[in-house]
Amino acid sequence: MRTIMNNKHSFIAVVLGALLSGCASDAQVQTELTPPTNAEVCCGDFSQFPYAQLNDKEDLKFDLDLSAPVGNFSEGNSHFAAFRFSDRSGEVMVTVSSMMVDGSVLAPEVLLLDESFNVVKKITLDDFAVLPSDAFTRTRYISKFRTNTDNTPYFVIYTPADKLGQSIKVDHPAKARAKEFGEAMPMVTDPTYTYQLGGRIELQVETLKLRPFRASQVSQPAAKQTLAPAKIKVQPESRDFYISSIEQAVKMGDIPKALGLLDEAKALNIQGAQEAFVKAVNSK
């Protein structure tokens, strides 16, 4: 009887230990899923976010993790990645994927911003589809959207704080393939992924139309300041020389020489040179 009681007590102790261990584990997970604090927020508004410059074609893979900057969004604080489209891009196709890895995933949302950093469009978690894994990639959230960079030159990827700690159960890849090909359902367990503070993101950008060149976007060079030519004070001897030389050249029939002297006289601002030339020609 004592042996049975001891075994019973041991069993209860094991169960209680497991429960306590489970509670401690849950508490730890909950702590990890607490959104970043206001003290961690890097910027007062979207205009102060650090934006990565994109090329007209991109295929990026990166971790949006706890080292990423923190911003304040309508749902709360979140780590984020912010981008600016290429100046060459007009219409673009954007693909955002959030990979489901080891039971966790970042629940992605995207804000498209205008040139004044106002929100023009929001791509919510509901706009993302679940794409099962295949031979080349993992199960993921994925969303494709088209936008005009004239209207939305910036965008931000983040996760809503009110989704942290929630989870999603997705079809096991084998089940997804069986559904696709109409095969018998395999005996597999569907995986569950918890929404975490960060995750693995893949970003593709394809330029569909180039942005037309606008001359007004190019800063015009400052107009060169034209200085008024300094007035030369002509000595009476110089005036007499040019007028006399012009009259003599016309008299000798050397009109080219007379015109050359007239040009020099005009450059020196000698008054009466033009009249002397005309008078000499008319009196010849």
Coordinates of N, CA, C and O in Angstrom, one line a residue, residues 48-192:
Q48 N 11.5 60.5 -40.6 CA 12.9 60.3 -40.0 C 13.4 58.9 -40.1 O 14.5 58.6 -39.6
F49 N 12.6 58.0 -40.6 CA 13.0 56.6 -40.8 C 14.3 56.5 -41.7 O 14.4 57.2 -42.6
P50 N 15.2 55.5 -41.4 CA 16.3 55.3 -42.3 C 15.8 54.4 -43.5 O 15.4 53.3 -43.3
Y51 N 15.8 55.0 -44.7 CA 15.3 54.3 -45.9 C 16.5 53.8 -46.7 O 17.4 54.5 -47.1
A52 N 16.4 52.5 -47.0 CA 17.4 51.9 -47.9 C 17.1 52.1 -49.4 O 15.9 51.9 -49.8
Q53 N 18.0 52.6 -50.1 CA 17.8 52.9 -51.5 C 17.8 51.6 -52.4 O 18.7 50.8 -52.3
L54 N 16.7 51.4 -53.2 CA 16.6 50.3 -54.0 C 17.0 50.6 -55.4 O 17.0 51.7 -55.9
N55 N 17.5 49.5 -56.2 CA 17.7 49.7 -57.6 C 16.4 49.4 -58.3 O 15.4 49.0 -57.7
D56 N 16.4 49.5 -59.7 CA 15.2 49.3 -60.4 C 14.8 47.8 -60.5 O 13.7 47.4 -60.9
K57 N 15.8 46.9 -60.1 CA 15.5 45.5 -60.0 C 16.2 44.9 -58.8 O 17.4 45.1 -58.6
E58 N 15.5 44.3 -57.9 CA 16.1 43.8 -56.6 C 15.6 42.4 -56.3 O 14.5 42.0 -56.6
D59 N 16.4 41.6 -55.6 CA 16.1 40.3 -55.1 C 16.8 40.2 -53.8 O 18.0 39.7 -53.7
L60 N 16.2 40.6 -52.7 CA 16.9 40.7 -51.4 C 16.3 39.6 -50.4 O 15.2 39.3 -50.4
K61 N 17.2 39.1 -49.6 CA 16.9 38.2 -48.5 C 17.6 38.8 -47.2 O 18.8 38.9 -47.2
F62 N 16.8 39.0 -46.2 CA 17.4 39.6 -45.0 C 16.6 39.2 -43.8 O 15.4 38.8 -43.9
D63 N 17.2 39.4 -42.6 CA 16.5 39.1 -41.3 C 16.0 40.5 -40.8 O 16.8 41.4 -40.6
L64 N 14.7 40.5 -40.6 CA 14.2 41.7 -39.8 C 14.1 41.2 -38.4 O 13.1 40.6 -37.9
D65 N 15.1 41.5 -37.6 CA 15.3 41.0 -36.3 C 15.4 42.1 -35.2 O 15.1 43.3 -35.5
L66 N 15.8 41.7 -34.0 CA 15.9 42.7 -32.9 C 16.9 43.8 -33.1 O 17.0 44.7 -32.4
S67 N 17.8 43.6 -34.1 CA 18.8 44.7 -34.4 C 18.3 45.7 -35.3 O 18.9 46.8 -35.5
A68 N 17.1 45.5 -35.9 CA 16.5 46.5 -36.8 C 15.9 47.7 -36.0 O 15.6 47.5 -34.8
P69 N 15.8 48.9 -36.6 CA 15.3 50.0 -35.9 C 13.8 49.8 -35.5 O 13.1 49.0 -36.1
V70 N 13.4 50.5 -34.5 CA 12.0 50.4 -33.9 C 11.3 51.7 -34.3 O 11.7 52.8 -34.1
G71 N 10.0 51.5 -34.8 CA 9.1 52.6 -35.0 C 7.8 52.4 -34.3 O 7.5 51.3 -33.9
N72 N 7.1 53.5 -34.3 CA 5.8 53.5 -33.7 C 4.7 53.5 -34.8 O 4.7 54.4 -35.6
F73 N 3.9 52.4 -34.7 CA 2.8 52.3 -35.7 C 1.5 52.3 -35.0 O 1.4 52.3 -33.8
S74 N 0.4 52.3 -35.8 CA -0.9 52.4 -35.2 C -1.3 51.3 -34.3 O -2.0 51.4 -33.3
E75 N -0.7 50.1 -34.5 CA -0.9 48.9 -33.7 C 0.0 48.8 -32.5 O -0.1 48.0 -31.6
G76 N 1.1 49.7 -32.5 CA 2.1 49.7 -31.4 C 3.5 49.7 -32.0 O 3.6 49.9 -33.2
N77 N 4.5 49.5 -31.2 CA 5.9 49.5 -31.7 C 6.3 48.3 -32.4 O 5.8 47.2 -32.0
S78 N 7.2 48.4 -33.3 CA 7.7 47.2 -34.1 C 9.0 47.6 -34.7 O 9.3 48.7 -35.0
H79 N 9.8 46.5 -34.8 CA 11.0 46.6 -35.6 C 10.6 46.7 -37.1 O 9.5 46.2 -37.5
F80 N 11.4 47.4 -37.9 CA 10.9 47.6 -39.3 C 12.1 47.7 -40.2 O 13.3 47.8 -39.8
A81 N 11.8 47.6 -41.5 CA 12.7 47.8 -42.6 C 12.0 48.8 -43.6 O 10.9 48.5 -44.0
A82 N 12.7 49.9 -43.9 CA 12.1 50.9 -44.8 C 13.0 51.0 -46.1 O 14.2 50.9 -46.0
F83 N 12.3 51.3 -47.2 CA 12.9 51.3 -48.5 C 12.4 52.5 -49.3 O 11.3 53.0 -49.1
R84 N 13.3 52.9 -50.2 CA 12.9 54.0 -51.2 C 13.2 53.4 -52.6 O 14.2 52.8 -52.9
F85 N 12.1 53.5 -53.5 CA 12.2 53.0 -54.8 C 13.3 53.8 -55.6 O 13.6 54.9 -55.3
S86 N 13.8 53.1 -56.7 CA 14.7 53.8 -57.6 C 14.1 55.0 -58.3 O 12.9 54.9 -58.7
D87 N 14.9 56.0 -58.6 CA 14.4 57.1 -59.3 C 14.1 56.7 -60.8 O 13.4 57.4 -61.5
R88 N 14.7 55.6 -61.3 CA 14.4 55.2 -62.6 C 13.1 54.4 -62.7 O 12.5 54.2 -63.8
S89 N 12.5 54.0 -61.6 CA 11.3 53.1 -61.6 C 10.1 54.0 -61.6 O 10.0 55.0 -60.9
G90 N 9.1 53.6 -62.5 CA 7.8 54.2 -62.5 C 6.8 53.2 -61.9 O 6.5 53.3 -60.8
E91 N 6.3 52.3 -62.8 CA 5.4 51.2 -62.3 C 6.3 50.1 -61.8 O 7.2 49.7 -62.5
V92 N 6.0 49.6 -60.6 CA 6.8 48.4 -60.1 C 5.9 47.3 -59.6 O 4.8 47.6 -59.2
M93 N 6.4 46.1 -59.7 CA 5.8 45.0 -59.0 C 6.6 44.6 -57.9 O 7.8 44.3 -58.0
V94 N 6.0 44.5 -56.7 CA 6.7 44.2 -55.4 C 6.2 42.9 -54.9 O 5.0 42.7 -54.8
T95 N 7.1 42.0 -54.5 CA 6.8 40.8 -53.8 C 7.5 40.7 -52.5 O 8.7 40.9 -52.4
V96 N 6.6 40.6 -51.4 CA 7.1 40.5 -50.1 C 6.8 39.1 -49.5 O 5.6 38.7 -49.6
S97 N 7.8 38.4 -49.0 CA 7.6 37.1 -48.4 C 8.1 37.1 -47.0 O 9.2 37.6 -46.7
S98 N 7.4 36.4 -46.1 CA 7.9 36.2 -44.7 C 8.0 34.7 -44.5 O 6.9 34.0 -44.6
M99 N 9.2 34.2 -44.2 CA 9.4 32.7 -44.2 C 9.0 32.2 -42.9 O 9.2 32.8 -41.8
M100 N 8.4 31.0 -42.9 CA 8.0 30.2 -41.7 C 9.1 29.2 -41.4 O 9.3 28.3 -42.1
V101 N 9.7 29.5 -40.3 CA 10.9 28.7 -39.9 C 10.9 28.3 -38.5 O 10.7 29.1 -37.6
D102 N 11.1 27.0 -38.2 CA 11.2 26.5 -36.8 C 10.0 26.9 -35.9 O 10.3 27.4 -34.8
G103 N 8.8 26.9 -36.4 CA 7.7 27.2 -35.6 C 7.4 28.7 -35.4 O 6.6 29.0 -34.6
S104 N 8.1 29.5 -36.1 CA 7.9 31.0 -35.9 C 7.9 31.7 -37.2 O 8.4 31.2 -38.2
V105 N 7.2 32.9 -37.2 CA 7.1 33.7 -38.5 C 6.8 35.1 -38.1 O 6.2 35.3 -37.0
L106 N 7.3 36.0 -38.9 CA 6.9 37.4 -38.7 C 5.6 37.7 -39.5 O 5.6 37.3 -40.7
A107 N 4.6 38.2 -38.8 CA 3.3 38.5 -39.5 C 3.5 39.9 -40.2 O 3.5 40.9 -39.6
P108 N 3.7 39.8 -41.5 CA 4.1 41.1 -42.2 C 3.0 42.0 -42.6 O 1.9 41.5 -42.9
E109 N 3.2 43.3 -42.5 CA 2.3 44.3 -43.0 C 3.2 45.3 -43.7 O 4.4 45.5 -43.3
V110 N 2.7 46.0 -44.7 CA 3.4 47.0 -45.5 C 2.7 48.3 -45.6 O 1.5 48.3 -45.9
L111 N 3.4 49.4 -45.4 CA 2.8 50.7 -45.6 C 3.5 51.4 -46.8 O 4.7 51.4 -46.9
L112 N 2.7 51.8 -47.7 CA 3.2 52.6 -48.9 C 3.0 54.1 -48.6 O 1.9 54.5 -48.3
L113 N 4.0 54.8 -48.7 CA 4.0 56.2 -48.3 C 4.3 57.2 -49.5 O 5.0 56.8 -50.5
D114 N 3.6 58.4 -49.5 CA 3.9 59.3 -50.5 C 5.1 60.1 -50.2 O 5.8 59.9 -49.2
E115 N 5.4 61.1 -51.1 CA 6.7 61.9 -50.9 C 6.7 62.7 -49.6 O 7.8 63.1 -49.2
S116 N 5.5 62.9 -49.0 CA 5.5 63.6 -47.8 C 5.4 62.7 -46.6 O 5.1 63.1 -45.5
F117 N 5.6 61.4 -46.9 CA 5.6 60.3 -45.9 C 4.2 60.1 -45.2 O 4.1 59.7 -44.1
N118 N 3.2 60.4 -46.0 CA 1.8 60.0 -45.5 C 1.5 58.6 -46.0 O 1.9 58.2 -47.1
V119 N 0.7 57.9 -45.3 CA 0.3 56.5 -45.7 C -0.8 56.6 -46.8 O -1.8 57.2 -46.6
V120 N -0.4 56.0 -47.9 CA -1.3 56.0 -49.1 C -2.1 54.7 -49.1 O -3.3 54.7 -49.4
K121 N -1.4 53.6 -48.8 CA -2.0 52.3 -48.9 C -1.4 51.4 -47.8 O -0.2 51.5 -47.5
K122 N -2.2 50.5 -47.3 CA -1.7 49.5 -46.3 C -1.9 48.1 -46.8 O -3.1 47.7 -47.1
I123 N -0.9 47.3 -46.9 CA -1.0 45.9 -47.2 C -1.0 45.1 -45.9 O 0.0 45.1 -45.1
T124 N -2.2 44.6 -45.5 CA -2.3 44.0 -44.2 C -2.0 42.5 -44.3 O -1.8 41.9 -45.4
L125 N -2.0 41.8 -43.1 CA -1.7 40.4 -43.1 C -2.8 39.6 -43.9 O -2.5 38.6 -44.5
D126 N -4.0 40.1 -43.9 CA -5.1 39.4 -44.6 C -4.8 39.5 -46.1 O -5.4 38.7 -46.9
D127 N -3.9 40.4 -46.6 CA -3.6 40.4 -48.0 C -2.5 39.5 -48.4 O -2.2 39.4 -49.6
F128 N -1.9 38.8 -47.4 CA -0.9 37.8 -47.7 C -1.5 36.4 -47.7 O -2.4 36.1 -46.9
A129 N -1.0 35.6 -48.7 CA -1.4 34.2 -48.8 C -0.4 33.3 -48.3 O 0.8 33.8 -48.1
V130 N -0.7 32.1 -47.9 CA 0.2 31.1 -47.4 C 0.6 30.3 -48.6 O -0.2 29.6 -49.2
L131 N 1.9 30.3 -48.9 CA 2.5 29.5 -50.0 C 3.2 28.3 -49.4 O 4.2 28.5 -48.7
P132 N 2.7 27.0 -49.6 CA 3.4 25.9 -49.1 C 4.8 25.7 -49.6 O 5.1 26.2 -50.7
S133 N 5.6 25.0 -48.8 CA 7.0 24.8 -49.3 C 7.0 23.8 -50.4 O 6.1 23.0 -50.7
D134 N 8.2 23.9 -51.2 CA 8.4 22.9 -52.3 C 9.9 22.5 -52.2 O 10.5 22.7 -51.2
A135 N 10.4 22.0 -53.3 CA 11.8 21.5 -53.3 C 12.8 22.7 -53.2 O 13.9 22.5 -52.9
F136 N 12.3 23.9 -53.4 CA 13.2 25.1 -53.5 C 13.1 26.1 -52.3 O 14.0 26.8 -52.1
T137 N 11.9 26.1 -51.6 CA 11.7 27.1 -50.6 C 10.9 26.6 -49.5 O 10.2 25.6 -49.6
R138 N 10.8 27.4 -48.4 CA 10.0 27.1 -47.2 C 8.6 27.6 -47.4 O 8.3 28.4 -48.3
T139 N 7.7 27.1 -46.5 CA 6.4 27.7 -46.4 C 6.5 29.2 -46.0 O 7.4 29.5 -45.2
R140 N 5.7 30.0 -46.6 CA 5.8 31.4 -46.4 C 4.5 32.2 -46.5 O 3.6 31.6 -47.1
Y141 N 4.5 33.3 -45.9 CA 3.5 34.3 -46.3 C 4.0 35.0 -47.5 O 5.2 35.4 -47.6
I142 N 3.1 35.4 -48.5 CA 3.5 36.0 -49.7 C 2.5 37.0 -50.2 O 1.3 36.7 -50.1
S143 N 2.9 38.2 -50.6 CA 2.0 39.1 -51.2 C 2.7 39.8 -52.4 O 3.8 40.2 -52.3
K144 N 1.9 40.0 -53.5 CA 2.4 40.7 -54.7 C 1.5 41.9 -54.9 O 0.3 41.7 -54.9
F145 N 2.1 43.0 -55.1 CA 1.3 44.2 -55.4 C 2.0 45.1 -56.3 O 3.3 45.1 -56.4
R146 N 1.2 45.9 -57.1 CA 1.8 46.8 -58.1 C 1.5 48.2 -57.6 O 0.5 48.5 -57.0
T147 N 2.5 49.1 -57.8 CA 2.3 50.5 -57.4 C 3.1 51.4 -58.3 O 4.0 51.0 -59.0
N148 N 2.7 52.7 -58.3 CA 3.3 53.7 -59.0 C 4.2 54.5 -58.1 O 3.7 55.1 -57.1
T149 N 5.5 54.6 -58.4 CA 6.4 55.2 -57.5 C 6.3 56.7 -57.4 O 6.8 57.3 -56.5
D150 N 5.7 57.3 -58.4 CA 5.4 58.7 -58.3 C 4.5 59.0 -57.2 O 4.6 60.1 -56.5
N151 N 3.5 58.1 -56.9 CA 2.6 58.3 -55.8 C 3.1 57.7 -54.5 O 2.7 58.2 -53.4
T152 N 3.9 56.7 -54.6 CA 4.4 56.0 -53.4 C 5.8 55.7 -53.5 O 6.2 54.6 -53.8
P153 N 6.7 56.7 -53.3 CA 8.1 56.4 -53.5 C 8.8 55.7 -52.3 O 9.9 55.2 -52.4
Y154 N 8.1 55.5 -51.2 CA 8.6 54.8 -50.0 C 7.7 53.7 -49.5 O 6.5 53.8 -49.8
F155 N 8.3 52.7 -48.9 CA 7.4 51.7 -48.2 C 8.2 51.1 -47.0 O 9.4 51.2 -46.9
V156 N 7.4 50.6 -46.1 CA 7.9 50.1 -44.8 C 7.3 48.8 -44.5 O 6.1 48.6 -44.6
I157 N 8.2 47.8 -44.1 CA 7.7 46.5 -43.7 C 7.9 46.4 -42.2 O 8.9 46.7 -41.6
Y158 N 6.8 45.9 -41.5 CA 6.8 45.8 -40.1 C 5.9 44.7 -39.6 O 5.2 44.1 -40.5
T159 N 5.7 44.5 -38.3 CA 4.7 43.5 -37.9 C 3.8 44.2 -36.8 O 4.3 44.9 -36.0
P160 N 2.5 44.0 -36.9 CA 1.6 44.7 -35.9 C 1.8 44.1 -34.6 O 1.8 42.9 -34.4
A161 N 1.9 45.0 -33.6 CA 2.2 44.5 -32.2 C 1.0 43.7 -31.7 O 1.2 42.8 -30.8
D162 N -0.2 44.0 -32.1 CA -1.4 43.2 -31.6 C -1.5 41.8 -32.1 O -2.3 41.0 -31.7
K163 N -0.6 41.4 -33.0 CA -0.6 40.1 -33.6 C 0.5 39.2 -32.8 O 0.5 38.0 -33.0
L164 N 1.4 39.8 -32.1 CA 2.4 39.0 -31.4 C 1.9 38.0 -30.5 O 0.9 38.2 -29.7
G165 N 2.4 36.8 -30.6 CA 2.0 35.7 -29.7 C 0.9 34.8 -30.3 O 0.7 33.7 -29.9
Q166 N 0.2 35.4 -31.3 CA -0.8 34.6 -32.0 C -0.2 33.6 -32.9 O 1.1 33.6 -33.1
S167 N -0.9 32.7 -33.4 CA -0.3 31.6 -34.3 C -1.2 31.3 -35.4 O -2.4 31.6 -35.4
I168 N -0.6 30.6 -36.4 CA -1.3 30.1 -37.5 C -1.0 28.6 -37.8 O 0.2 28.3 -37.7
K169 N -2.0 27.8 -38.1 CA -1.7 26.4 -38.4 C -1.9 26.3 -39.9 O -2.9 26.8 -40.5
V170 N -0.9 25.7 -40.6 CA -0.9 25.6 -42.0 C -0.9 24.1 -42.4 O -0.4 23.3 -41.6
D171 N -1.3 23.8 -43.6 CA -1.3 22.5 -44.1 C 0.2 22.0 -44.2 O 1.1 22.7 -44.6
H172 N 0.4 20.8 -43.8 CA 1.7 20.1 -44.0 C 2.0 20.1 -45.5 O 1.1 19.9 -46.3
P173 N 3.2 20.3 -45.9 CA 3.5 20.3 -47.3 C 3.0 19.1 -48.0 O 2.5 19.2 -49.2
A174 N 3.1 17.9 -47.4 CA 2.6 16.7 -48.0 C 1.1 16.7 -48.2 O 0.6 16.3 -49.3
K175 N 0.4 17.3 -47.3 CA -1.0 17.4 -47.4 C -1.4 18.4 -48.5 O -2.3 18.2 -49.3
A176 N -0.6 19.5 -48.6 CA -0.9 20.5 -49.6 C -0.7 20.0 -51.0 O -1.5 20.2 -51.9
R177 N 0.4 19.1 -51.1 CA 0.6 18.5 -52.5 C -0.5 17.5 -52.8 O -0.9 17.4 -53.9
A178 N -1.0 16.8 -51.8 CA -2.0 15.8 -52.0 C -3.3 16.5 -52.4 O -4.0 16.0 -53.3
K179 N -3.6 17.6 -51.8 CA -4.8 18.4 -52.2 C -4.6 18.9 -53.6 O -5.6 18.9 -54.4
E180 N -3.4 19.3 -54.0 CA -3.2 19.9 -55.3 C -3.4 18.8 -56.4 O -4.0 19.1 -57.5
F181 N -2.9 17.6 -56.1 CA -3.0 16.6 -57.2 C -4.1 15.5 -57.0 O -4.2 14.5 -57.7
G182 N -5.0 15.8 -56.0 CA -6.1 14.9 -55.8 C -5.8 13.6 -55.2 O -6.5 12.6 -55.5
E183 N -4.7 13.5 -54.4 CA -4.3 12.2 -53.9 C -4.8 12.0 -52.5 O -5.4 12.9 -51.9
A184 N -4.6 10.8 -52.0 CA -5.1 10.5 -50.6 C -4.4 11.3 -49.6 O -3.2 11.6 -49.7
M185 N -5.1 11.7 -48.5 CA -4.5 12.6 -47.5 C -3.5 11.7 -46.7 O -3.8 10.7 -46.2
P186 N -2.2 12.2 -46.6 CA -1.3 11.5 -45.8 C -1.5 11.7 -44.3 O -2.1 12.7 -43.9
M187 N -1.0 10.8 -43.4 CA -1.2 10.9 -42.0 C 0.0 11.8 -41.5 O 1.0 11.2 -41.1
V188 N -0.2 13.1 -41.5 CA 0.8 14.0 -41.0 C 0.2 15.0 -40.1 O -1.0 15.2 -40.1
T189 N 1.1 15.7 -39.3 CA 0.6 16.7 -38.4 C 0.9 18.1 -39.0 O 2.0 18.4 -39.4
D190 N -0.2 18.9 -39.1 CA 0.0 20.2 -39.6 C 0.8 21.1 -38.7 O 0.5 21.2 -37.5
P191 N 1.8 21.8 -39.2 CA 2.7 22.6 -38.4 C 2.0 23.9 -37.9 O 1.1 24.5 -38.7
T192 N 2.3 24.4 -36.8 CA 1.8 25.7 -36.2 C 3.0 26.7 -36.1 O 4.1 26.3 -35.6

